[in-house]
CSV table of C-alpha atoms and ligand atoms in Angstrom, one decimal:
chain,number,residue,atom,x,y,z
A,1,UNK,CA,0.0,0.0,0.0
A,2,UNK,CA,1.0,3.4,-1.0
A,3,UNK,CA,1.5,6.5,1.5
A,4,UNK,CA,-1.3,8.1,-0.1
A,5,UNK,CA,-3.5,5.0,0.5
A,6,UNK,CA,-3.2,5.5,4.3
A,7,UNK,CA,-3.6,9.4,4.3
A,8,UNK,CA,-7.5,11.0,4.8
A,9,UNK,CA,-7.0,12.3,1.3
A,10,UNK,CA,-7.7,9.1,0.1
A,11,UNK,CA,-11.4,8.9,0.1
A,12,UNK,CA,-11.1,12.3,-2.4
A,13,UNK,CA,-8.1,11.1,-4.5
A,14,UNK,CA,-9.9,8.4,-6.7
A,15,UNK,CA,-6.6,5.9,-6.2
A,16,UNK,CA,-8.1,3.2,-8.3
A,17,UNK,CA,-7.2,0.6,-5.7
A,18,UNK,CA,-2.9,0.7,-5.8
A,19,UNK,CA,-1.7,3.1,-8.2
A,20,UNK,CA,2.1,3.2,-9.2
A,21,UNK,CA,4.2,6.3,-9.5
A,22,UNK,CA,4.0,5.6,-13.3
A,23,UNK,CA,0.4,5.1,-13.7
A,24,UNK,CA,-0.1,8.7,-11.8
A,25,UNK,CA,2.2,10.3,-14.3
A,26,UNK,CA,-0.2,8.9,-16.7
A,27,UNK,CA,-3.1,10.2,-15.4
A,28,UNK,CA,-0.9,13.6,-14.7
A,29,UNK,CA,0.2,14.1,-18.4
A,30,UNK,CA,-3.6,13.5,-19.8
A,31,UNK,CA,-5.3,16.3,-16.8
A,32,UNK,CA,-2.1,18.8,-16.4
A,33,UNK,CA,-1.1,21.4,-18.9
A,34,UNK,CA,2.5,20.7,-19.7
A,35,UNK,CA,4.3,23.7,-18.9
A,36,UNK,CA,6.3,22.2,-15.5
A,37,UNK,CA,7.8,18.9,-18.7
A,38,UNK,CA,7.3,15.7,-16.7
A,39,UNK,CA,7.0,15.4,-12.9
A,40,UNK,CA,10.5,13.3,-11.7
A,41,UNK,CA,8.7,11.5,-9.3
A,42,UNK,CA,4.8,11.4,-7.5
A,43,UNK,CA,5.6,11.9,-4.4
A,44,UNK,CA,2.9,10.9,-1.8
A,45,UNK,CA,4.5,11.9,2.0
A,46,UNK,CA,7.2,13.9,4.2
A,47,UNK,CA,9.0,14.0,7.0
A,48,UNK,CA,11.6,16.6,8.0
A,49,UNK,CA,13.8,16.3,5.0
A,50,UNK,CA,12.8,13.0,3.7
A,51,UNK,CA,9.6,12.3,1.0
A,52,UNK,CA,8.9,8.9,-0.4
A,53,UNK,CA,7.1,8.0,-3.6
A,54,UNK,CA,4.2,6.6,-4.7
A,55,UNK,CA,6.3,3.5,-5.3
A,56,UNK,CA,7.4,3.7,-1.6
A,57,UNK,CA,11.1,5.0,-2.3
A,58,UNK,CA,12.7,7.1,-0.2
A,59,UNK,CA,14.4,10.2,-0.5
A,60,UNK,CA,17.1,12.4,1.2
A,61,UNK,CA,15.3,16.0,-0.1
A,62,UNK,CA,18.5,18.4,-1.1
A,63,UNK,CA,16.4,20.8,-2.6
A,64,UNK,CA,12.9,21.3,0.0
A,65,UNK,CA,10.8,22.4,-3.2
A,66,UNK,CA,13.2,24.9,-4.0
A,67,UNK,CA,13.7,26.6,-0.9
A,68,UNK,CA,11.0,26.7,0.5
A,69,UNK,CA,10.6,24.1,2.9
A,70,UNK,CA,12.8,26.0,6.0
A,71,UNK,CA,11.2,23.6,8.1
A,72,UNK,CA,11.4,20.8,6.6
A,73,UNK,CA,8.4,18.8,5.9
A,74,UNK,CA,5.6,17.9,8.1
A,75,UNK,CA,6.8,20.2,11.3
A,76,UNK,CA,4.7,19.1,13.8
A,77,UNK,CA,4.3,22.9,15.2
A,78,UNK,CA,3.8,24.5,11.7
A,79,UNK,CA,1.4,21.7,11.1
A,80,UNK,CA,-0.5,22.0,14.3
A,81,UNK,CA,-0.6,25.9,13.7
A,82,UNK,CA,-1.9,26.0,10.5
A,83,UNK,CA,-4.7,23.5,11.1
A,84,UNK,CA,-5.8,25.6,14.5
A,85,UNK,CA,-5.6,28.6,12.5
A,86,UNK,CA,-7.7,26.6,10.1
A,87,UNK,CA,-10.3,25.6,12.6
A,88,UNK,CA,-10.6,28.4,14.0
A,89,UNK,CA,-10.5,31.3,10.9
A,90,UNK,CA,-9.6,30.2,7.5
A,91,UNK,CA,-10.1,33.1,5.5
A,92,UNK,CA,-11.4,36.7,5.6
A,93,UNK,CA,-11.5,39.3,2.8
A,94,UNK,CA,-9.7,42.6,2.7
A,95,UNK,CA,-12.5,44.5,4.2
A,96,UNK,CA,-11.0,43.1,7.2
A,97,UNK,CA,-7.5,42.4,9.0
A,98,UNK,CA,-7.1,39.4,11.5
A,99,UNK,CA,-4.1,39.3,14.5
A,100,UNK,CA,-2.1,36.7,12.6
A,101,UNK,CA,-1.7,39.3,9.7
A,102,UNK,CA,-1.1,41.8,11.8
A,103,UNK,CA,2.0,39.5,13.9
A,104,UNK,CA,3.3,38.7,10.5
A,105,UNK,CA,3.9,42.0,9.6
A,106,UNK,CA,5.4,43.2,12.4
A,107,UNK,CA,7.3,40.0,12.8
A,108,UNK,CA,9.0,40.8,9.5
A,109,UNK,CA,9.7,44.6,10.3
A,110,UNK,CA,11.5,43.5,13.8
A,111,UNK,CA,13.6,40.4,11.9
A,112,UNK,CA,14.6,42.8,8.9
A,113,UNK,CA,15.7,45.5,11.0
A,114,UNK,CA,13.1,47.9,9.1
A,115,UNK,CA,13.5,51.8,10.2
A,116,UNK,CA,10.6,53.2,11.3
A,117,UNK,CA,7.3,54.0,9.3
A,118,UNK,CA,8.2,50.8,7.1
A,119,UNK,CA,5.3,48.8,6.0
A,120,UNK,CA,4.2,45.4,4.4
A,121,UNK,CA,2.0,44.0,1.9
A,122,UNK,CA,1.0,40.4,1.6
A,123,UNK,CA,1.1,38.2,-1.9
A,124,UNK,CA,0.8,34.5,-2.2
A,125,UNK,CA,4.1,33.9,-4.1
A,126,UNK,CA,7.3,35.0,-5.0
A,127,UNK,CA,6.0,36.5,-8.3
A,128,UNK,CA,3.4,38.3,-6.9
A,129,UNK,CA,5.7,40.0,-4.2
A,130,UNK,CA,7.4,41.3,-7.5
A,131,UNK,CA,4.7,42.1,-9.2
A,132,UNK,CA,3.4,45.1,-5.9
A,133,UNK,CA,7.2,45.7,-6.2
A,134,UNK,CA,7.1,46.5,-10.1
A,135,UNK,CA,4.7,48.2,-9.3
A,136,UNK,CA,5.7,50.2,-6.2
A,137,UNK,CA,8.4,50.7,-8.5
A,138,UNK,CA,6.0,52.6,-11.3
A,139,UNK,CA,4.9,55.0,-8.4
A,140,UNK,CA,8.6,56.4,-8.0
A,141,UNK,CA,8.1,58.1,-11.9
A,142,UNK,CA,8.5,61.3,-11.0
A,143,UNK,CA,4.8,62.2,-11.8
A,144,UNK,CA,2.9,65.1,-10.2
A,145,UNK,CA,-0.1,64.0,-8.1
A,146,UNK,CA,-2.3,63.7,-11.2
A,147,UNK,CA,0.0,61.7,-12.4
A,148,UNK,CA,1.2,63.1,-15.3
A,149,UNK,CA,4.5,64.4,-16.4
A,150,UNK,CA,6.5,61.0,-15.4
A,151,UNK,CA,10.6,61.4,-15.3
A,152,UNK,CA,11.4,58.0,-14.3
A,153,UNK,CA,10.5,55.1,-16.8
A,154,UNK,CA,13.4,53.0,-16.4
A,155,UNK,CA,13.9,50.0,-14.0
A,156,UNK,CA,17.2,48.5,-14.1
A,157,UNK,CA,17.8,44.6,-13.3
A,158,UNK,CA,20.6,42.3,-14.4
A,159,UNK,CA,21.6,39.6,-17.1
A,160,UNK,CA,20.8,36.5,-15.5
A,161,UNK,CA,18.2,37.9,-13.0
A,162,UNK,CA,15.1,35.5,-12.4
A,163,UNK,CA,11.9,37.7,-10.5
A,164,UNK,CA,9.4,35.3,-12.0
A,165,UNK,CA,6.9,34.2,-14.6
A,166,UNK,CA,4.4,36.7,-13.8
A,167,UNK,CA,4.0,39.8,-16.8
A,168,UNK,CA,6.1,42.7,-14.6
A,169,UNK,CA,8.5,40.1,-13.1
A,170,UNK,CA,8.8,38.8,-16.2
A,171,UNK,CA,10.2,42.0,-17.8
A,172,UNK,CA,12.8,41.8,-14.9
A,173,UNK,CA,13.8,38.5,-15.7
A,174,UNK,CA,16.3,38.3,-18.2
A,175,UNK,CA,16.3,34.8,-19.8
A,176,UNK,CA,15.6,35.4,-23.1
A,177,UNK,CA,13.5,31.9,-24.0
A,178,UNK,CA,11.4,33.3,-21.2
A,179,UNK,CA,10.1,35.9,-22.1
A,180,UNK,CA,10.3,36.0,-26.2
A,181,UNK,CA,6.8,33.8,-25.9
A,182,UNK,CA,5.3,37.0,-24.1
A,183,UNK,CA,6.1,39.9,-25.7
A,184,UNK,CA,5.3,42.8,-25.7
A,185,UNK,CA,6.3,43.1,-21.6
A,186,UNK,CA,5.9,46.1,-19.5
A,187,UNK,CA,8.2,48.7,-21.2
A,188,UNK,CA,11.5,50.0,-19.3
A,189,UNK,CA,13.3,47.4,-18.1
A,190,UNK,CA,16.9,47.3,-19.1
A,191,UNK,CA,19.3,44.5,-18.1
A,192,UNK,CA,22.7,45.5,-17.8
A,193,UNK,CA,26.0,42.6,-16.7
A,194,UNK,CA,25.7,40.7,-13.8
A,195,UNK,CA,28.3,42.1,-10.8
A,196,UNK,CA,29.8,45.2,-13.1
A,197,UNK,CA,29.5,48.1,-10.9
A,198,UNK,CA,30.4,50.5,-13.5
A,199,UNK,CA,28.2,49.2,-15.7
A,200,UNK,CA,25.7,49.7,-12.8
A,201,UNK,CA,26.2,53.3,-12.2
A,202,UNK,CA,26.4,54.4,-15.5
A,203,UNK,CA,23.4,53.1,-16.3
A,204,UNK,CA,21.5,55.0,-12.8
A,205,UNK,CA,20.6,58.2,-14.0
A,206,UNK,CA,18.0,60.7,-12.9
A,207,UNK,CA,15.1,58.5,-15.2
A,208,UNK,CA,15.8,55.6,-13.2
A,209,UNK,CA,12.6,54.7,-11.1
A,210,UNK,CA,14.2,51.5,-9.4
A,211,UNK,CA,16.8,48.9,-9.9
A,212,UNK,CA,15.8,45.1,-8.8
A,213,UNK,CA,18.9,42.9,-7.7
A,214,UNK,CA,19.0,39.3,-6.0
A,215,UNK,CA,21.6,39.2,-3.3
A,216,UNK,CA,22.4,36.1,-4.9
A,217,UNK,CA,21.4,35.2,-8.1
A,218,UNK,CA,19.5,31.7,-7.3
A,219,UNK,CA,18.0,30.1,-11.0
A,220,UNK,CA,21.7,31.4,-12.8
A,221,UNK,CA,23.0,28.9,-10.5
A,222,UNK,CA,23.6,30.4,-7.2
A,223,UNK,CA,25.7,33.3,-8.3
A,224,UNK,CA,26.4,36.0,-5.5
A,225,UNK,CA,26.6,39.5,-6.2
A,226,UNK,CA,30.6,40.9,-5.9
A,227,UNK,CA,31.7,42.2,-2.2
A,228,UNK,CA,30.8,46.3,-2.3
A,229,UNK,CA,28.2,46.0,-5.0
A,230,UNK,CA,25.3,46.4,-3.0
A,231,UNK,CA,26.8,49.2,-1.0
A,232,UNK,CA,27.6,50.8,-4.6
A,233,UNK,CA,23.9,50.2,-5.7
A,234,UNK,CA,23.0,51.9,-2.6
A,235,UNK,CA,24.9,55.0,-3.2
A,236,UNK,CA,23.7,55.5,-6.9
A,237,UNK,CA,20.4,54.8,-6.3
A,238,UNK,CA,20.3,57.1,-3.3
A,239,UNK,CA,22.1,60.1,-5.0
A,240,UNK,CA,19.4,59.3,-8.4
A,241,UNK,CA,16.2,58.9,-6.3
A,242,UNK,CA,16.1,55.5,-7.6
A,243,UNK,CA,14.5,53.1,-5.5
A,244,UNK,CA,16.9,49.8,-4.3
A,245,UNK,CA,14.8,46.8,-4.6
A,246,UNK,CA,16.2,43.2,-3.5
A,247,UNK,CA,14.7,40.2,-4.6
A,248,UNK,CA,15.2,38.1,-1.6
A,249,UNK,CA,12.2,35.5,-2.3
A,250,UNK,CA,14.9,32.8,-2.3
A,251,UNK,CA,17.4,33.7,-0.5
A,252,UNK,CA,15.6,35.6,2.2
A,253,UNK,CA,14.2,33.5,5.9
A,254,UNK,CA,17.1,32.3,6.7
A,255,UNK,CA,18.6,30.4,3.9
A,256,UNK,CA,21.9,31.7,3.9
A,257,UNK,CA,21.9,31.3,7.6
A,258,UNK,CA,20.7,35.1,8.0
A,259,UNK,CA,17.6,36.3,7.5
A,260,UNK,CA,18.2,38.3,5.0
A,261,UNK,CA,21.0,37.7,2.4
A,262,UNK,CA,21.8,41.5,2.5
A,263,UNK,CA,22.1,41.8,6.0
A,264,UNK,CA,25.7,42.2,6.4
A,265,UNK,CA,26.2,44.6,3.3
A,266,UNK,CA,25.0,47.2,6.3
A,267,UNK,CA,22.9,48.8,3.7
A,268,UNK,CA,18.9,49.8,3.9
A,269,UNK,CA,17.3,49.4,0.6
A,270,UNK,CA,13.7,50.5,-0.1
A,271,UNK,CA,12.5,47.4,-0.3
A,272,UNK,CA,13.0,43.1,0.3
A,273,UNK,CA,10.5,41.1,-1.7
A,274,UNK,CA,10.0,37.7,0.2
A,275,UNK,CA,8.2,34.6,-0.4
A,276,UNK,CA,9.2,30.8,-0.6
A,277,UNK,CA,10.8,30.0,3.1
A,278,UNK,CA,8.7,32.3,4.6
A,279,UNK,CA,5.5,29.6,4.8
A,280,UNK,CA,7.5,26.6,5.5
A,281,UNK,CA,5.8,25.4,2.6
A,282,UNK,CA,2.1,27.3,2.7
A,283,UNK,CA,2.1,29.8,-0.1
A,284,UNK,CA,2.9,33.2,1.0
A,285,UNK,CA,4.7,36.3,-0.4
A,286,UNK,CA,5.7,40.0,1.0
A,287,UNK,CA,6.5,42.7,0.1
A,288,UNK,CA,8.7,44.9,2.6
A,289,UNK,CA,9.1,48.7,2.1
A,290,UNK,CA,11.4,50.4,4.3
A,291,UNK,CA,10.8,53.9,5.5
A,292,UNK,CA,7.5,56.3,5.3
A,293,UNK,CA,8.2,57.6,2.5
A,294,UNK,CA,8.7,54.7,0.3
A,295,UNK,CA,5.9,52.8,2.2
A,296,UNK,CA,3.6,55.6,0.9
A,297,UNK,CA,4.1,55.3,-2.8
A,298,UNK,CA,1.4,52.5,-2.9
A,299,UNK,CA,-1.7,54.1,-1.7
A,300,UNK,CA,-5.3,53.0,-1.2
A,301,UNK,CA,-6.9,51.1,-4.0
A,302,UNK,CA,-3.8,50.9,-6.3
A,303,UNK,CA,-3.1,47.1,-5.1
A,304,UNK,CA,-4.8,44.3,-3.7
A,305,UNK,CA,-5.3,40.7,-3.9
A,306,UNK,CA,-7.6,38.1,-2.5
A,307,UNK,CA,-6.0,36.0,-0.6
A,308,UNK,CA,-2.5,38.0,0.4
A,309,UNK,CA,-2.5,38.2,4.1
A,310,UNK,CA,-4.8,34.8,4.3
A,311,UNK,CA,-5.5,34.6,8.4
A,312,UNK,CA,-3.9,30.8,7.5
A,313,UNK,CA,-0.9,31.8,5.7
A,314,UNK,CA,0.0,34.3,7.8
A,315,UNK,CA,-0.5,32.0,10.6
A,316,UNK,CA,2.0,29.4,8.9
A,317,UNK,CA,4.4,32.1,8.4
A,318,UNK,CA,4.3,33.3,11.9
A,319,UNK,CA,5.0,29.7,13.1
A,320,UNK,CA,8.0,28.8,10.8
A,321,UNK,CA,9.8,31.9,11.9
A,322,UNK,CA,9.0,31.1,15.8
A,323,UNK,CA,10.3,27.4,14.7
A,324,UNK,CA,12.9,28.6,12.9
A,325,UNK,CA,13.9,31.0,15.9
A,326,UNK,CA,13.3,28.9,19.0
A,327,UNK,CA,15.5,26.2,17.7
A,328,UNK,CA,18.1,27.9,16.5
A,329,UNK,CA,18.2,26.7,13.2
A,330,UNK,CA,20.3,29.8,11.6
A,331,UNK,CA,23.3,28.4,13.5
A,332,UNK,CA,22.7,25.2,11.8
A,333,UNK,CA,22.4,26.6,8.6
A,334,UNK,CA,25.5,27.9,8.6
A,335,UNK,CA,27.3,24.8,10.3
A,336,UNK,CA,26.0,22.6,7.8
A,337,UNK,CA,26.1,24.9,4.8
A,338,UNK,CA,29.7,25.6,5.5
A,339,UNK,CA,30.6,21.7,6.1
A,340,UNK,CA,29.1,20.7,3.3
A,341,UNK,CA,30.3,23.3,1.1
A,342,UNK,CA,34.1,22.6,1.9
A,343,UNK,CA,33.4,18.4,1.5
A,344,UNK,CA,31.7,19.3,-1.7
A,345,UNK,CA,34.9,21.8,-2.8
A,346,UNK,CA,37.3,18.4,-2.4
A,347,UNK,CA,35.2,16.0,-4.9
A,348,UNK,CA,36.7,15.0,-7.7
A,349,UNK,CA,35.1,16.5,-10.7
A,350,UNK,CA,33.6,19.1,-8.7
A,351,UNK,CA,35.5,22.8,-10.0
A,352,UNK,CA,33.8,25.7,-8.2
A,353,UNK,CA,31.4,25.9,-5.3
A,354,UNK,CA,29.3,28.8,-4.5
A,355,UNK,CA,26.8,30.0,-2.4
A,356,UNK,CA,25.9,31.3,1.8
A,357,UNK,CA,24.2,28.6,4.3
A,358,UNK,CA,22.1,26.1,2.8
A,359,UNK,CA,22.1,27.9,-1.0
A,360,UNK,CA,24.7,26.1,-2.5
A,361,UNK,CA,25.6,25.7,-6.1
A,362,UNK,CA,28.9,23.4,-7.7
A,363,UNK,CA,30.0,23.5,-11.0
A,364,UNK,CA,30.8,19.7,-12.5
A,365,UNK,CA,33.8,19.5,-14.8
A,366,UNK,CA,31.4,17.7,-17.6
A,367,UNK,CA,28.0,19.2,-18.9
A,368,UNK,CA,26.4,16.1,-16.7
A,369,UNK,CA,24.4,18.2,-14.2
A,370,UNK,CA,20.5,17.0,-15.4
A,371,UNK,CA,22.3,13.0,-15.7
A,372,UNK,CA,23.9,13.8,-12.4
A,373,UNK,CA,20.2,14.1,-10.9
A,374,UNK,CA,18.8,11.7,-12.5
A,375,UNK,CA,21.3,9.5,-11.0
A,376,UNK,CA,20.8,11.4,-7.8
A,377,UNK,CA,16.8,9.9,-7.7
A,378,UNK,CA,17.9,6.9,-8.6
A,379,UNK,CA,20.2,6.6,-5.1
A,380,UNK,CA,17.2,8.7,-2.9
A,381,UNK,CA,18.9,12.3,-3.7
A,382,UNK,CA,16.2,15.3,-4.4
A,383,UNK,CA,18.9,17.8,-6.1
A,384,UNK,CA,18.6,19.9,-9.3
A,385,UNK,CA,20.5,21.8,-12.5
A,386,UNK,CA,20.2,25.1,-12.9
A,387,UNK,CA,22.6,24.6,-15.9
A,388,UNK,CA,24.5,22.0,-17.6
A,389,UNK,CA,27.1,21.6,-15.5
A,390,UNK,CA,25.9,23.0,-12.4
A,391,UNK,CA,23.6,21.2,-9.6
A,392,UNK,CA,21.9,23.6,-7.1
A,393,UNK,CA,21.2,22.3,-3.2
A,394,UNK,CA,18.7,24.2,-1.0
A,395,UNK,CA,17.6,21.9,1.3
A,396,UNK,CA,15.5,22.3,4.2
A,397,UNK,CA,17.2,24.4,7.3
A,398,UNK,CA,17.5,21.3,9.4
A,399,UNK,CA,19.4,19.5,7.4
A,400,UNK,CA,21.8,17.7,9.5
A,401,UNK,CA,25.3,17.0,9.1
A,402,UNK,CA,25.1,13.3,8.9
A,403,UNK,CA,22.9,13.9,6.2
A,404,UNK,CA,24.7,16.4,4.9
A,405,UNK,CA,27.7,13.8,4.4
A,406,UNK,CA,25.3,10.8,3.1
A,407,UNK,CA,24.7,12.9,0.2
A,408,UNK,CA,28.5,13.6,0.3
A,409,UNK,CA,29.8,10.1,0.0
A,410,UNK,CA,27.0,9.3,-2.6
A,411,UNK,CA,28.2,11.9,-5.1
A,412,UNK,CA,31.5,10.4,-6.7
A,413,UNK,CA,29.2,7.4,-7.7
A,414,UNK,CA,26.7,10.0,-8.9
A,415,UNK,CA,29.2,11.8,-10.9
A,416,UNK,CA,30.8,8.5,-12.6
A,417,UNK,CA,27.3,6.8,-13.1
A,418,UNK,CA,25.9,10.2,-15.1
A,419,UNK,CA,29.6,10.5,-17.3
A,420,UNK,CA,28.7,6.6,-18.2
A,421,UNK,CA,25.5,7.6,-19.3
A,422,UNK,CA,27.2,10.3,-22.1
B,501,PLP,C1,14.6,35.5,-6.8
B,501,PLP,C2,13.3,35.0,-7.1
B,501,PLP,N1,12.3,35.9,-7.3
B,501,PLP,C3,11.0,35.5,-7.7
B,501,PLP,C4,10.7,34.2,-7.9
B,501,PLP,C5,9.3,33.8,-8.2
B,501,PLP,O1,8.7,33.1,-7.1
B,501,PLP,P1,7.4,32.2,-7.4
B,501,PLP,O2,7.9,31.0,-8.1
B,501,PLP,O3,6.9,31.9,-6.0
B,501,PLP,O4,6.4,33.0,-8.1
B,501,PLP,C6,11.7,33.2,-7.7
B,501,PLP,C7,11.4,31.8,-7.9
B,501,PLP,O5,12.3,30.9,-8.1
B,501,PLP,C8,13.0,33.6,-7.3
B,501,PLP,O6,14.0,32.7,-7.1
């Protein structure tokens, strides 16, 4: 019998009496539009950072559905949160606020060190935090309060940079088979070299209305921005009235073992876009703007959503950070991010490792990276390829270093078995 045979969703998931990882892939590819390619695996059940299949197979889970599972999965408290909060008030429109929304927020001001008169606005994804931050970004034109006569129509991002699949964060991302399909995007956006400061400045000038950057740049394959360039983004921004927006939706909540990736750059940007880590796995996004004046550019009516701010997500939020807090997992992150990213330096075939805490991308020295995870499933590894020769790990934050080191030994025999398969 199959995990998902024992679970209460069974009496609504018609399971046709045993159904095989392969026979639910079936189903999947004739009910599922085919954007996501073919699922790897079905996978049925969690538990901290292990899933199994619908075959039964079990898996050490190296990537936590991309960053987003801080937690890990199942967390007894998250769990037990979010079903009282369910129980108790599962939704409420925008008419009205609840006290988990209201925690959440201010939760997020006191972890990211906001100045005062900074506020927050609730999304349900990464995207959408981008999207009230495109937007937030539109508001800094220049217009008068009629708005006409706009000076600032350009928003600056970087080659490389991925903000999402959403029409705005689209326009900021740069990968060019991304967005061709969608053209015409919102107008503006220019992408200028990854990490060139000069090519940053020269390209801030008074028409600049924003410029987005990711602390580090997580789908490129876990490249981080150059020491000093988000103190130099600061400065030009600030002396352009440009806004400074950082994309932190996957590496904010702790994943580089702060809970910011800019923290230590000792900068205050305008505003953090978060989402992924900050639910644990419950969709939520935010978006963070820092200072009154700033926090004012978005005013009544010119946003909203239906679910942002859900009493529910909120409430999952609220309890991954207090889980997150209480035990101390930061410290782990950057124990076991920093173990395994000086094990994973001294495999042979491995050339460059990159990456802060528990966002860690290698470079292989053969264009194996998608063989390399295929062979990683195979022997019970969740991992991924951002690129041909690079594999990407952002596991859940209590990963331990035992773990850690399983996946360690296992590699060699992951790299061979995937060069075989050339
Ligand atoms: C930096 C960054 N911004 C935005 C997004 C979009 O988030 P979502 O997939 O939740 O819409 C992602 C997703 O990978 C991301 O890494």
């Amino acid at each position: 019998m199959s995990q998902i045979e024992k679970s209460p969703v069974v009496e609504l998931v018609e399971t046709r009496g045993h159904t095989t990882g392969a026979e639910w892939l079936t189903r999947y590819s004739s009910s599922l539009m085919g954007v996501f390619g073919t699922p790897q695996r079905v996978l049925v059940r969690g538990a901290g950072c292990l899933v199994w299949d619908a075959d039964g197979k079990e898996y050490l889970d190296l990537l936590g559905g991309i960053a987003v599972n801080a937690m890990g999965h199942a967390h007894p408290f998250v769990t037990s949160v979010i079903s009282s909060q369910l129980a108790t008030l599962g939704h409420v429109s925008n008419f009205f606020t609840s006290p988990t929304q209201i925690a959440l927020a201010e939760k997020l001001l006191e972890l990211s060190k906001a100045p005062a008169g900074s506020k927050v606005f609730f999304a349900n994804s990464g995207t959408e935090a981008v999207e009230a931050a495109f937007k937030l970004a539109r508001r800094n034109s220049g217009a008068g309060a009629d708005g006409t006569g706009k000076t600032r129509t350009k928003i600056i991002a970087l080659e490389g940079a991925f903000h999402g699949r959403t029409m705005g964060a689209l326009a900021l991302t740069a990968k060019e088979a991304y967005r061709a399909p969608f053209e015409p995007l919102p107008g503006g956006v220019v992408h200028i070299p990854f990490g060139d400061v000069d090519a940053l400045v020269d390209a801030i000038d008074e028409t600049t209305a924003a410029v987005f950057l990711e602390p580090i740049q997580g789908e490129a394959g876990v490249r981080p921005l150059p020491a000093g360039y988000l103190q130099a983004a600061r400065e030009a921004t600030t002396k352009a009235g440009a806004l400074l927006i950082l994309d932190e939706v996957q590496t904010g909540i702790g994943r580089t073992g702060k809970w910011l990736a800019s923290e230590d750059a000792g900068i205050v940007p305008d505003a953090v876009t978060l989402a992924k880590g900050l639910g644990g796995g419950f969709p939520i996004g935010a978006l963070l703007t820092f200072g009154p004046e700033t926090s004012a550019l978005l005013t009544a009516g010119q946003h909203g959503t239906t679910f942002g701010g859900n009493p529910v997500a909120t409430a999952a939020a609220l309890a991954t950070l207090h889980a997150i807090e209480s035990q101390r997992v930061l410290d782990n992150v950057r124990s076991v991010g920093e173990r395994l990213r000086s094990k994973l330096a001294a495999v042979d075939g491995v050339t460059e490792v990159r990456g802060e805490g528990l966002l860690i991308g290698f470079d292989l020295d053969a264009e194996v990276a998608p063989a390399v995870v295929t062979a990683g499933l195979d022997a019970g590894f969740i991992i991924n390829s951002p690129g041909p020769r690079t594999i990407r790990l952002a596991p859940p934050l209590i990963l331990t270093a035992e773990q850690a080191d399983s996946f360690i030994q296992a590699l060699p025999t992951l790299l061979q078995t995937a060069k075989d398969a050339q």
